[in-house]
Tab-separated table of C-alpha atoms in Angstrom:
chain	number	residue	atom	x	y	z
A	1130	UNK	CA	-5.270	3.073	35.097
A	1131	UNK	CA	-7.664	5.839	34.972
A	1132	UNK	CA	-6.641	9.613	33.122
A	1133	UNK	CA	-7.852	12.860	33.708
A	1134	UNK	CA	-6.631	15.864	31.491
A	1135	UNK	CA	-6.340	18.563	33.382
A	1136	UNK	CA	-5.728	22.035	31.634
A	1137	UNK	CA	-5.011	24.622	33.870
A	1138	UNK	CA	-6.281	28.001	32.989
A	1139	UNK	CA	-6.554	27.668	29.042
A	1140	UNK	CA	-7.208	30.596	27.335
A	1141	UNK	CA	-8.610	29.786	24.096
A	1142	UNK	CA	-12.230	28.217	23.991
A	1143	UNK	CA	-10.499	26.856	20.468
A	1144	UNK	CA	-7.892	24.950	22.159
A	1145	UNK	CA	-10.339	23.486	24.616
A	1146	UNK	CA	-12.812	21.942	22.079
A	1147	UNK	CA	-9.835	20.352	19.968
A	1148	UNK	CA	-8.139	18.775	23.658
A	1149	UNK	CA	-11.653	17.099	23.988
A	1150	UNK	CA	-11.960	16.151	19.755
A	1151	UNK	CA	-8.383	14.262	20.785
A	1152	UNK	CA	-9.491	12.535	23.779
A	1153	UNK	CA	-12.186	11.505	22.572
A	1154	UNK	CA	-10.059	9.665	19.389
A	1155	UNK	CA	-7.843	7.881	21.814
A	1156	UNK	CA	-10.503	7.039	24.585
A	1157	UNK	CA	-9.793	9.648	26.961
A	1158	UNK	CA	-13.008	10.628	28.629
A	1159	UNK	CA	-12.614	13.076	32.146
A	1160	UNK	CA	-11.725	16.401	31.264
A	1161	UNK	CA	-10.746	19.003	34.398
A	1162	UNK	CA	-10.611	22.556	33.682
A	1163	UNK	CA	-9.488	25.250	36.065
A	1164	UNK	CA	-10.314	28.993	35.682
A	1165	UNK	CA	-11.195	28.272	31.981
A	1166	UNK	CA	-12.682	30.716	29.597
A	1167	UNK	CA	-16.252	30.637	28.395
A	1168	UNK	CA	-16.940	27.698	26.055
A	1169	UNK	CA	-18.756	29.017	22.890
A	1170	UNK	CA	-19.641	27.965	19.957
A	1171	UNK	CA	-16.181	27.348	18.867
A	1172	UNK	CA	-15.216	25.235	21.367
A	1173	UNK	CA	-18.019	23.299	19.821
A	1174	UNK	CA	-17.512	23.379	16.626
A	1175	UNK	CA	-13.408	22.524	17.333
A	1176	UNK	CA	-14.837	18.902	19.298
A	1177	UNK	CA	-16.615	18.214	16.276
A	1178	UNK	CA	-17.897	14.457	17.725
A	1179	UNK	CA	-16.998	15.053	20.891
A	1180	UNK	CA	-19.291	17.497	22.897
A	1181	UNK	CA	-20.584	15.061	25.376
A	1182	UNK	CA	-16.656	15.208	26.793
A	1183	UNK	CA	-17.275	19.180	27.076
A	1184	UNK	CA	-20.838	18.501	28.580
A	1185	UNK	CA	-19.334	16.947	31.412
A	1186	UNK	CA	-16.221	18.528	32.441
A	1187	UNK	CA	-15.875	19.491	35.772
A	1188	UNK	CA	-14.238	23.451	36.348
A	1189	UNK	CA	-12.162	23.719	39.600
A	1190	UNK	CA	-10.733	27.267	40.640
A	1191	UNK	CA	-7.525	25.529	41.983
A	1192	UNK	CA	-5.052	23.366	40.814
A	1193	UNK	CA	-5.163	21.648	44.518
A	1194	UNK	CA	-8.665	21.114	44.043
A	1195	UNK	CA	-8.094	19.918	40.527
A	1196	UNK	CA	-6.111	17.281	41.432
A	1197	UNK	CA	-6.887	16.580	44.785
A	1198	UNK	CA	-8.437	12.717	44.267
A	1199	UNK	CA	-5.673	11.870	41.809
A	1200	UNK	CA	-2.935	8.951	42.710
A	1201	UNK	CA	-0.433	11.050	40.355
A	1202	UNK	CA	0.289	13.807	38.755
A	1203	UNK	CA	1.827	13.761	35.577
A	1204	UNK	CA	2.799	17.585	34.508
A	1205	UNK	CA	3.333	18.466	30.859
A	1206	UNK	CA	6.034	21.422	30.222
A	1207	UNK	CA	8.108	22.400	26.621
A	1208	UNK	CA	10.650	23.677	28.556
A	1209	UNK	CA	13.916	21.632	27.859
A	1210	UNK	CA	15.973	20.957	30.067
A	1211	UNK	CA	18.393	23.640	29.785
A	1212	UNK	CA	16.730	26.011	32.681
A	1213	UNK	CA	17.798	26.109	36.009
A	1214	UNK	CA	14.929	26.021	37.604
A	1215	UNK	CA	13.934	23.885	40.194
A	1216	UNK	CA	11.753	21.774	38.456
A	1217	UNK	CA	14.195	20.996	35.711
A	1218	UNK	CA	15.538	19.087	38.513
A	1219	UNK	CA	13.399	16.149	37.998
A	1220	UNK	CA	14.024	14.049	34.902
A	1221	UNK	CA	11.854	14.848	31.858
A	1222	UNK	CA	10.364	11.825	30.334
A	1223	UNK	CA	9.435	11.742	26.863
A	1224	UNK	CA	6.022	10.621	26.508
A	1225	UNK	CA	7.083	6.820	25.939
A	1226	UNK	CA	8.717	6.801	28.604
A	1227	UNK	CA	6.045	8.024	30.907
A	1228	UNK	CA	4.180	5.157	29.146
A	1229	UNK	CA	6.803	2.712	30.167
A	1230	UNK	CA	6.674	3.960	34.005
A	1231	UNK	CA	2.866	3.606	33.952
A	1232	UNK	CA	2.451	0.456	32.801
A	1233	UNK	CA	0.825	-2.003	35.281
A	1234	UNK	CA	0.024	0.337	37.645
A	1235	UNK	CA	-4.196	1.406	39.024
A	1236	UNK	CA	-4.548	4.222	40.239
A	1237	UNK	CA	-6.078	7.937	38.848
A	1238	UNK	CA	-3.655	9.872	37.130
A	1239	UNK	CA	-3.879	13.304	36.485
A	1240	UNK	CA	-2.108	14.644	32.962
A	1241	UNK	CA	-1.824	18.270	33.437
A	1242	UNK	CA	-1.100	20.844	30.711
A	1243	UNK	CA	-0.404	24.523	30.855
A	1244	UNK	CA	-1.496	27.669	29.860
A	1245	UNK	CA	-0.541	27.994	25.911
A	1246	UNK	CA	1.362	31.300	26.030
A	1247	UNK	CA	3.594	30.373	29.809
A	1248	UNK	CA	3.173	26.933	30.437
A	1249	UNK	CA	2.815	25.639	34.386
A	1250	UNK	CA	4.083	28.090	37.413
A	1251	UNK	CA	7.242	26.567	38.691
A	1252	UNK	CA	4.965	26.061	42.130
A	1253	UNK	CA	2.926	23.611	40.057
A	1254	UNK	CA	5.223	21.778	38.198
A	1255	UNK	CA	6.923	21.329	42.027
A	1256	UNK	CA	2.993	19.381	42.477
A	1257	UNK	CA	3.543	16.916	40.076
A	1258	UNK	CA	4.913	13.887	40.452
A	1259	UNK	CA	6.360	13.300	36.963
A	1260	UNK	CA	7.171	15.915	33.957
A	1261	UNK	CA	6.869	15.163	30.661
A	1262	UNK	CA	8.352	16.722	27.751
A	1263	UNK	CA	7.713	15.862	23.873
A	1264	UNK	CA	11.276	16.057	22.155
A	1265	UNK	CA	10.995	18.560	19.844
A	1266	UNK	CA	13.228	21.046	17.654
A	1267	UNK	CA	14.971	23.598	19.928
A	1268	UNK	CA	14.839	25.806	17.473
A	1269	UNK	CA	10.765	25.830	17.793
A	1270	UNK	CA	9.792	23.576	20.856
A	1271	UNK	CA	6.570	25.351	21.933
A	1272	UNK	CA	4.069	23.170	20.237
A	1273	UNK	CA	0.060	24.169	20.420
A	1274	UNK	CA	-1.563	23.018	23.957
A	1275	UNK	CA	-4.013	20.500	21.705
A	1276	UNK	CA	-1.117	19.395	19.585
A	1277	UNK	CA	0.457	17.876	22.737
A	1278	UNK	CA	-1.860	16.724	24.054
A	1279	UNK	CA	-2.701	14.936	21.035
A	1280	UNK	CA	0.903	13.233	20.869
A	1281	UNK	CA	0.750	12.294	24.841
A	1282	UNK	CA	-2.787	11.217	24.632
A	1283	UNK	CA	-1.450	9.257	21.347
A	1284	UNK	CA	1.261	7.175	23.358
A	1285	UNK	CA	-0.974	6.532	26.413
A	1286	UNK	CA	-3.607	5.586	24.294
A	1287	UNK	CA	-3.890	1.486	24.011
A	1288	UNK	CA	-5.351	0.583	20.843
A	1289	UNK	CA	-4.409	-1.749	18.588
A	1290	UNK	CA	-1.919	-0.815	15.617
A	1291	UNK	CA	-2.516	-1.168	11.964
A	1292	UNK	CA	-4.279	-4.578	11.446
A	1293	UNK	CA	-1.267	-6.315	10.023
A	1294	UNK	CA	-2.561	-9.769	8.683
A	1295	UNK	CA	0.958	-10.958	8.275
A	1296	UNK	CA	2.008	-14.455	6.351
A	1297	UNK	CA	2.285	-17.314	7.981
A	1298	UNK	CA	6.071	-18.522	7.750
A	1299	UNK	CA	5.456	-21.939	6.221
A	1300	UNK	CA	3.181	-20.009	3.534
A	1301	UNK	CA	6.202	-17.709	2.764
A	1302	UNK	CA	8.834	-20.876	2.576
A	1303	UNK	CA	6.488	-22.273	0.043
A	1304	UNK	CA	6.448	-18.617	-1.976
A	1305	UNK	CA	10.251	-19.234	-1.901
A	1306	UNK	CA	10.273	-22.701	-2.637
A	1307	UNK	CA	7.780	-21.570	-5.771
A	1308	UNK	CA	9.553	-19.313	-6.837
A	1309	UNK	CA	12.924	-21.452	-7.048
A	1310	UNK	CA	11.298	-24.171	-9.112
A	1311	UNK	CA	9.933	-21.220	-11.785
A	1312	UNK	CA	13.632	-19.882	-11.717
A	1313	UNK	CA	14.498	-23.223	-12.739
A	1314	UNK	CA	12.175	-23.796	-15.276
A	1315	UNK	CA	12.540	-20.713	-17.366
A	1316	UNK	CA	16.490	-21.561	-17.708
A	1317	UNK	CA	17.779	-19.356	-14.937
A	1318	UNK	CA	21.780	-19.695	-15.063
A	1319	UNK	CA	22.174	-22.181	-11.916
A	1320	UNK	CA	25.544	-20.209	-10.836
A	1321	UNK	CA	23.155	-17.314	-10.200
A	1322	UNK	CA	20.148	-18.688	-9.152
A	1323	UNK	CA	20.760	-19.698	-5.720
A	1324	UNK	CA	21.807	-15.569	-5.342
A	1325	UNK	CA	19.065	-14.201	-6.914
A	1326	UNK	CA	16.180	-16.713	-4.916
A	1327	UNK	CA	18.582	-14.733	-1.282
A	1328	UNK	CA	17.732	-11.569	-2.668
A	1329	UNK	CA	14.106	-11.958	-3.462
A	1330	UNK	CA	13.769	-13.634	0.010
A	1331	UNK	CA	15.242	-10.198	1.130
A	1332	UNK	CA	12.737	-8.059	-0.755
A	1333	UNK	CA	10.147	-9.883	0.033
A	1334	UNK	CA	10.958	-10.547	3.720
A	1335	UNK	CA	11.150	-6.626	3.904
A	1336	UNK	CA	7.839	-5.905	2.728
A	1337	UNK	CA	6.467	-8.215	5.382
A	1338	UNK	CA	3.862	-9.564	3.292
A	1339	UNK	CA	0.232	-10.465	4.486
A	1340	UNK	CA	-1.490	-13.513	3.652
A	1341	UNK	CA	-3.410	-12.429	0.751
A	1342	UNK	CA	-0.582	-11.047	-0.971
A	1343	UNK	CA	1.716	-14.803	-0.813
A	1344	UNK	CA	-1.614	-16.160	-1.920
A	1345	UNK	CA	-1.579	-13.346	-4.941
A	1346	UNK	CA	2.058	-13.668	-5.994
A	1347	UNK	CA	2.154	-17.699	-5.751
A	1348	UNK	CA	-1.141	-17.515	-8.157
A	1349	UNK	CA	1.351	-15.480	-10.280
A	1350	UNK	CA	3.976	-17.585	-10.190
A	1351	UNK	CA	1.468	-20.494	-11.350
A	1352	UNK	CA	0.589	-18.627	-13.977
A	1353	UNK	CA	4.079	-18.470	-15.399
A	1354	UNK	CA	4.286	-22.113	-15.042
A	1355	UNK	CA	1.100	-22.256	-16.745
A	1356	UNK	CA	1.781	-20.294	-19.749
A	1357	UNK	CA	5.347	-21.998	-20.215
A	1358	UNK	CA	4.039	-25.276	-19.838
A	1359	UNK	CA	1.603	-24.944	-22.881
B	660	UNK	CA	15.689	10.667	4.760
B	661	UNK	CA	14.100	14.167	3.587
B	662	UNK	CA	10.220	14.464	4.419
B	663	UNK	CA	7.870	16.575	2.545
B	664	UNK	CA	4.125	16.842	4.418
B	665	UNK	CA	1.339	17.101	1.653
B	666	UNK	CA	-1.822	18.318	2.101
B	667	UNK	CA	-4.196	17.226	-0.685
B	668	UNK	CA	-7.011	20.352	-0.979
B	669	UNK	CA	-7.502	21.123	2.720
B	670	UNK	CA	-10.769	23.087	3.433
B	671	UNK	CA	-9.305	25.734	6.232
B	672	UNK	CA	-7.140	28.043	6.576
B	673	UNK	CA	-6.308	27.202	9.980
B	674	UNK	CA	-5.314	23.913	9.663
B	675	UNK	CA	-2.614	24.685	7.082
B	676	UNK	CA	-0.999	26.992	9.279
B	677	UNK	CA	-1.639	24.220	12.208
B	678	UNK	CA	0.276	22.123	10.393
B	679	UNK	CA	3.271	24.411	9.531
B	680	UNK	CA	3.236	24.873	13.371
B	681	UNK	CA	3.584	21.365	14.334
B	682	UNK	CA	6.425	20.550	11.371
B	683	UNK	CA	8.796	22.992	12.665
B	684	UNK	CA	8.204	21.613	16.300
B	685	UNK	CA	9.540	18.421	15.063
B	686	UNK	CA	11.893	19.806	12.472
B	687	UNK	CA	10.298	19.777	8.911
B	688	UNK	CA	10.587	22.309	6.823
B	689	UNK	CA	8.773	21.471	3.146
B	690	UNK	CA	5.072	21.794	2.718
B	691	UNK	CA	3.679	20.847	-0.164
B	692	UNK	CA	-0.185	22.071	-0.794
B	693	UNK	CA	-2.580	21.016	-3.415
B	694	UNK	CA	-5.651	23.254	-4.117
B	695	UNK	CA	-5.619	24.978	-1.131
B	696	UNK	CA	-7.966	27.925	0.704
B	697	UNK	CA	-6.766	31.202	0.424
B	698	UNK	CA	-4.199	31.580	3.050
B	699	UNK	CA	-4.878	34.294	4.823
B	700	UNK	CA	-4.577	35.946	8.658
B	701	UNK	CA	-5.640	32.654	10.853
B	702	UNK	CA	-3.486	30.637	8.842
B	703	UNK	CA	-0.771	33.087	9.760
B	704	UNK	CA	-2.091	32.859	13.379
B	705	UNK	CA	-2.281	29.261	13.532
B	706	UNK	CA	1.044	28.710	12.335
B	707	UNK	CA	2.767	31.027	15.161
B	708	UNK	CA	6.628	31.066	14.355
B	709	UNK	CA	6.403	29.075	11.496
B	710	UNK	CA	5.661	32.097	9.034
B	711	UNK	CA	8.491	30.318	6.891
B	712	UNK	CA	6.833	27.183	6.410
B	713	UNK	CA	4.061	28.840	5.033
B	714	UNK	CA	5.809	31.057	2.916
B	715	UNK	CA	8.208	28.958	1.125
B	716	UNK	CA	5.265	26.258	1.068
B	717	UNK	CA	4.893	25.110	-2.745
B	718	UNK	CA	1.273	24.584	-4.273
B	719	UNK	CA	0.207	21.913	-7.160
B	720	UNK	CA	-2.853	22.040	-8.912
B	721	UNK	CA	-2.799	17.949	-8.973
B	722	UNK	CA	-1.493	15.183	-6.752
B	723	UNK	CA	0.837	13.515	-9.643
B	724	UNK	CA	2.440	16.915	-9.560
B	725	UNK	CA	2.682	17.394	-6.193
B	726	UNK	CA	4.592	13.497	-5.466
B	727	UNK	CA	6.198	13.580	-9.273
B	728	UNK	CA	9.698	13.696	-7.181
B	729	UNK	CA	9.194	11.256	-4.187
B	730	UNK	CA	10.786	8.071	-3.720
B	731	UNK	CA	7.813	6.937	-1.814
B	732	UNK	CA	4.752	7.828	-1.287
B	733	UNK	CA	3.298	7.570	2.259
B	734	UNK	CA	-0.479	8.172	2.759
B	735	UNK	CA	-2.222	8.590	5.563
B	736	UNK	CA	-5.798	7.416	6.463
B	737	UNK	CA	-7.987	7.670	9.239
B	738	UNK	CA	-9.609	4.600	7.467
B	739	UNK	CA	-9.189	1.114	9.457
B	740	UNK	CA	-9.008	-2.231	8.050
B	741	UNK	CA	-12.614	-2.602	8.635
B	742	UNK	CA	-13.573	-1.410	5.488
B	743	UNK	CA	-13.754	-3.867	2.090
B	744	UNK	CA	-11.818	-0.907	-0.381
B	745	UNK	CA	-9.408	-1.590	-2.445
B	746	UNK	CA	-6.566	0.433	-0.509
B	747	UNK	CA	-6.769	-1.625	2.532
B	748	UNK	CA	-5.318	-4.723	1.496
B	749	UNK	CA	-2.339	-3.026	1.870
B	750	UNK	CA	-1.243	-3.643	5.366
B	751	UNK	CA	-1.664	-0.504	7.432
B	752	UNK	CA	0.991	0.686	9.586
B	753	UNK	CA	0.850	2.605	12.715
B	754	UNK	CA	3.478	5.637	13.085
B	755	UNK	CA	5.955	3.870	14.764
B	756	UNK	CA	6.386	0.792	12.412
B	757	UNK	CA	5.894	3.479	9.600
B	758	UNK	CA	9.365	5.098	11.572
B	759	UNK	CA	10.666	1.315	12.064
B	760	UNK	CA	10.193	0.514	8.187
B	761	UNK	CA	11.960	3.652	7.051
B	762	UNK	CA	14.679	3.612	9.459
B	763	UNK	CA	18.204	3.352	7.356
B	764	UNK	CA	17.486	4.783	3.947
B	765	UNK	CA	18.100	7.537	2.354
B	766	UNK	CA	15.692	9.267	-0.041
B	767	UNK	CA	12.545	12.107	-0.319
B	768	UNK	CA	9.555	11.010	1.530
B	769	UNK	CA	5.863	12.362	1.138
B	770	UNK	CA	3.565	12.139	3.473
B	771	UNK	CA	0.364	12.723	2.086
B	772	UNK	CA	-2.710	13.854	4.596
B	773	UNK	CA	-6.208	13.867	2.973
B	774	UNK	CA	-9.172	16.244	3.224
B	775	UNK	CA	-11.206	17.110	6.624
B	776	UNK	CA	-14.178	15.682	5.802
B	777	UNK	CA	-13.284	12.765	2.847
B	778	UNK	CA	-9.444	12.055	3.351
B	779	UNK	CA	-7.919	10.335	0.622
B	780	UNK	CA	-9.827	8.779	-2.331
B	781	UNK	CA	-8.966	5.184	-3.396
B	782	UNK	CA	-7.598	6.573	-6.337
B	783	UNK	CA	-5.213	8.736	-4.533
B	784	UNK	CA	-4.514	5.835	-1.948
B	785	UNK	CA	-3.547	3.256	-4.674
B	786	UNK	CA	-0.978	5.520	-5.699
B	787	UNK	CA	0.566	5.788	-2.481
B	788	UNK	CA	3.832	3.230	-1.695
B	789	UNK	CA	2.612	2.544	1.945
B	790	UNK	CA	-0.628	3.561	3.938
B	791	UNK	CA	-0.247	4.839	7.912
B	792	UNK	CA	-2.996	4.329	10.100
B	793	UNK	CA	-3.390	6.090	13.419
B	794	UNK	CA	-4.588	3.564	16.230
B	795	UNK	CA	-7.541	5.087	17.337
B	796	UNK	CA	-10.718	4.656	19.434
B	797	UNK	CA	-13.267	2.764	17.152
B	798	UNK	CA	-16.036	5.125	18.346
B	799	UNK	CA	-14.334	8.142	17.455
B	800	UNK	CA	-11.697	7.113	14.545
B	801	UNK	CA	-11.699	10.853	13.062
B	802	UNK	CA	-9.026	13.114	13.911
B	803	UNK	CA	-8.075	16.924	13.105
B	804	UNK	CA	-5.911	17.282	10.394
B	805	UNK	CA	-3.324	18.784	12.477
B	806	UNK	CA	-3.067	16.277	15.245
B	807	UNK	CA	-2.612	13.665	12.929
B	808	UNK	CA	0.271	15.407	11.372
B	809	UNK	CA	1.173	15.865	14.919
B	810	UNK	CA	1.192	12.402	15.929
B	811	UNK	CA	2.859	11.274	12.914
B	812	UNK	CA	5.390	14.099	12.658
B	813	UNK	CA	6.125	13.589	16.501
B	814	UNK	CA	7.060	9.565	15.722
B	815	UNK	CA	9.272	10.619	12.811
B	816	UNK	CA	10.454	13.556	14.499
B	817	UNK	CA	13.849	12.514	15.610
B	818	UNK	CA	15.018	14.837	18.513
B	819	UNK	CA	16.227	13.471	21.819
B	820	UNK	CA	14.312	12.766	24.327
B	821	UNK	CA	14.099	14.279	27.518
B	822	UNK	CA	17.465	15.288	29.407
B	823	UNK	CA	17.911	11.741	31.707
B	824	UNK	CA	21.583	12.153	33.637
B	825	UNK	CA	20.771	8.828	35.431
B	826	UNK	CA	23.189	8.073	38.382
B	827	UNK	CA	25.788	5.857	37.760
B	828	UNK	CA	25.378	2.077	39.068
B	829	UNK	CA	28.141	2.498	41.155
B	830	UNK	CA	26.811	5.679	43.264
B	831	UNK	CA	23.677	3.574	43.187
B	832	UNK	CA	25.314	0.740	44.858
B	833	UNK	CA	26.692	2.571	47.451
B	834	UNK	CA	23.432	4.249	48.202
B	835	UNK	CA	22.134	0.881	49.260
B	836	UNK	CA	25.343	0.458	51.106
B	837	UNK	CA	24.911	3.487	53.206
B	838	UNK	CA	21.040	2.946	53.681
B	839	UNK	CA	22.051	-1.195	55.237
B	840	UNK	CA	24.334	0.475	57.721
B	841	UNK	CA	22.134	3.775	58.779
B	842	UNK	CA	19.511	0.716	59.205
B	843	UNK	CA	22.082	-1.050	61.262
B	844	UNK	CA	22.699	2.198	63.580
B	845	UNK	CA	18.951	3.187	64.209
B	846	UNK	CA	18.548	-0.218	65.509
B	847	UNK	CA	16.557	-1.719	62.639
B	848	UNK	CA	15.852	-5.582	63.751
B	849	UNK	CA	18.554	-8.130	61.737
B	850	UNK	CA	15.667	-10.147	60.374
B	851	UNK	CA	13.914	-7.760	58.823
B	852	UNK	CA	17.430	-5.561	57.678
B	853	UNK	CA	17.627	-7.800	53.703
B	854	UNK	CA	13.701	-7.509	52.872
B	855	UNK	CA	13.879	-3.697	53.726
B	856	UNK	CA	16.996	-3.266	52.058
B	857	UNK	CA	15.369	-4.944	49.259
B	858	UNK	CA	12.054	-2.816	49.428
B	859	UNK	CA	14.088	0.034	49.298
B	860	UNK	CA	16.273	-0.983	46.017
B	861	UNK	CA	13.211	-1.501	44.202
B	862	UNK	CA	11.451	1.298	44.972
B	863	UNK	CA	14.874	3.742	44.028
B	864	UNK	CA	15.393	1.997	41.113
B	865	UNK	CA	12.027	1.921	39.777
B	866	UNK	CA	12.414	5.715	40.492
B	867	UNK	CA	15.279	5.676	38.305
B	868	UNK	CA	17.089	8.525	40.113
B	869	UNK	CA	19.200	10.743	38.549
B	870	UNK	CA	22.929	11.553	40.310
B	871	UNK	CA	21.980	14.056	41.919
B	872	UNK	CA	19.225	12.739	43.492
B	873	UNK	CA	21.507	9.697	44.565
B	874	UNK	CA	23.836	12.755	46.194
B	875	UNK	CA	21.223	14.399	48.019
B	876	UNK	CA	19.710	10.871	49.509
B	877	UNK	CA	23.047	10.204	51.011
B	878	UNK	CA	23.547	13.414	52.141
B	879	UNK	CA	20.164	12.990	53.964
B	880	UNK	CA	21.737	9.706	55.371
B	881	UNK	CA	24.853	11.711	55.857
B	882	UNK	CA	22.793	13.818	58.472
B	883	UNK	CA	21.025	11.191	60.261
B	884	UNK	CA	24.025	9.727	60.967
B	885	UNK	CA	25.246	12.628	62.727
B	886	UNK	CA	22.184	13.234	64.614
B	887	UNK	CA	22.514	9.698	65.667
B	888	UNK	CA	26.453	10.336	66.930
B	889	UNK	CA	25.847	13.781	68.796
């Protein structure tokens, strides 16, 4: 699946600059601008590391033209679904939903935000293929044009999570098993023991340990059995 | 849960009010700052409608001060596990397990966001209770201070998604029915009637079409019929 971000007719050079900073921080590369203003040096400065995705945008005059090679068009509006316009007509999928609908698919797909102070024109949300709205607090749902595209670009964005070097199970049976025979040893009331071993299986089960931390608490736990057996 | 968002001595003005911005699009009201810039007219700017986050925003002159009444303490780094620090032995989360491991309790959360340039020191890391990590492109791991809130603020946020009235399977079903026997009536050959029919179910219900969608397909149906009849 290929993206394009398409803003249509942004008017701050400001807001341009940080769209491409975010792109570029969750691999986005084309950038489409139609009618934009004139990128300055604070567009720059706002894309920090990421001029050479404002070097090569390409500028179209139309949103037709913008859009014209793309298999889809995904619009982007804040406008909740209490309106009665036509577009509202659609369903509005949040943007992990979209995800969900896109996965598996090839094809070019155009993500198209609006202008920051109105959004798309009803006749180009009636373009798109797909709307997407970010759930947000009614009582404050229009979010800056680079903040959402930072949260869409975020969900459609495929890297890896937080490198989670979890336990292996048997390593965390034997942390349990450990820790049962040092309950033992330093006269643990039996009646209670069997309780207390469920309950630091619990805490320790929630914390979703890695590897280097069963490794860290079993050398504590020799330790203890160290000490006592001196 | 109750969320503060602290920002440990952000450099510009602009991103505080950024930030403000993005909280009240999700629903947050208390910002916490420590050593900040002078706030003055572009953080106003920046922040838009959220002149109330800004000023009922509390300032600390340390960050023991500003987390002295957290339950946890939730840091965020742009860091990845790459690096040999201290901090990152703690497993990193990305903003969705972060929302996954908080899910159920009840407490004050802070979620701490580091400088522009520097982030979080170690120092400040080792006192947090968990670390989020933003997946990000490798080549360009370095976000704006207020898109990471946004992203982050966005996963916690907890609003409802976008307004889905999906038809009911019933409606559905007798969609399907209707489109067998307008096939029937146009003269559609019998062998190739149950892999059409099929074709067609699949593509409507990967559409996922809402009820009135389902109403206005069989009142296209409706009409071919009647054309057919006349």
């Amino acid at each position: 699946m290929k993206y394009r971000v398409v803003l249509v007719e942004p008017k701050y050079e400001g807001n341009v600059g940080s769209v491409a900073r975010v792109m570029k921080n969750f691999g986005f590369t084309d950038l489409i601008l139609i009618n934009p203003p004139k990128l300055g040096e604070f567009s720059l400065a706002m894309s920090a590391h990421a001029v050479d995705i404002l070097d090569k945008c390409k500028i179209f005059r139309s949103f037709e033209e913008a859009v014209s090679t793309s298999n889809l068009i995904v619009g982007a509006t804040g406008i909740s679904g209490k309106s009665n316009d036509e577009h509202v007509r659609m369903p509005l999928y949040n943007p992990s939903e979209l995800k969900e609908k896109l996965c598996g698919w090839v094809g070019v797909i155009s993500l198209v935000f609006g202008r920051e102070d109105v959004g798309l024109s009803n006749e180009e949300l009636k373009k798109c293929d797909m709307i997407v709205k970010i759930p947000t607090n009614d009582e404050y749902p229009v979010m800056n044009l680079s903040h959402a595209a930072a949260v869409i670009l975020y969900e459609l964005g495929d890297f890896p999570g937080g490198k989670m070097q979890l336990a292996k199970h048997d390593d965390l049976d034997r942390l349990y098993v450990h820790w049962g025979s040092v309950l033992e040893r330093v006269g643990y009331p039996d009646h209670k023991r069997a309780k207390t071993l469920l309950m630091l299986r619990r805490i320790l089960g929630r914390a979703i340990l890695t590897g280097r931390e069963v490794q860290t608490l079993r050398g504590v736990l020799r330790k203890i059995e160290r000490r006592i057996n001196k």
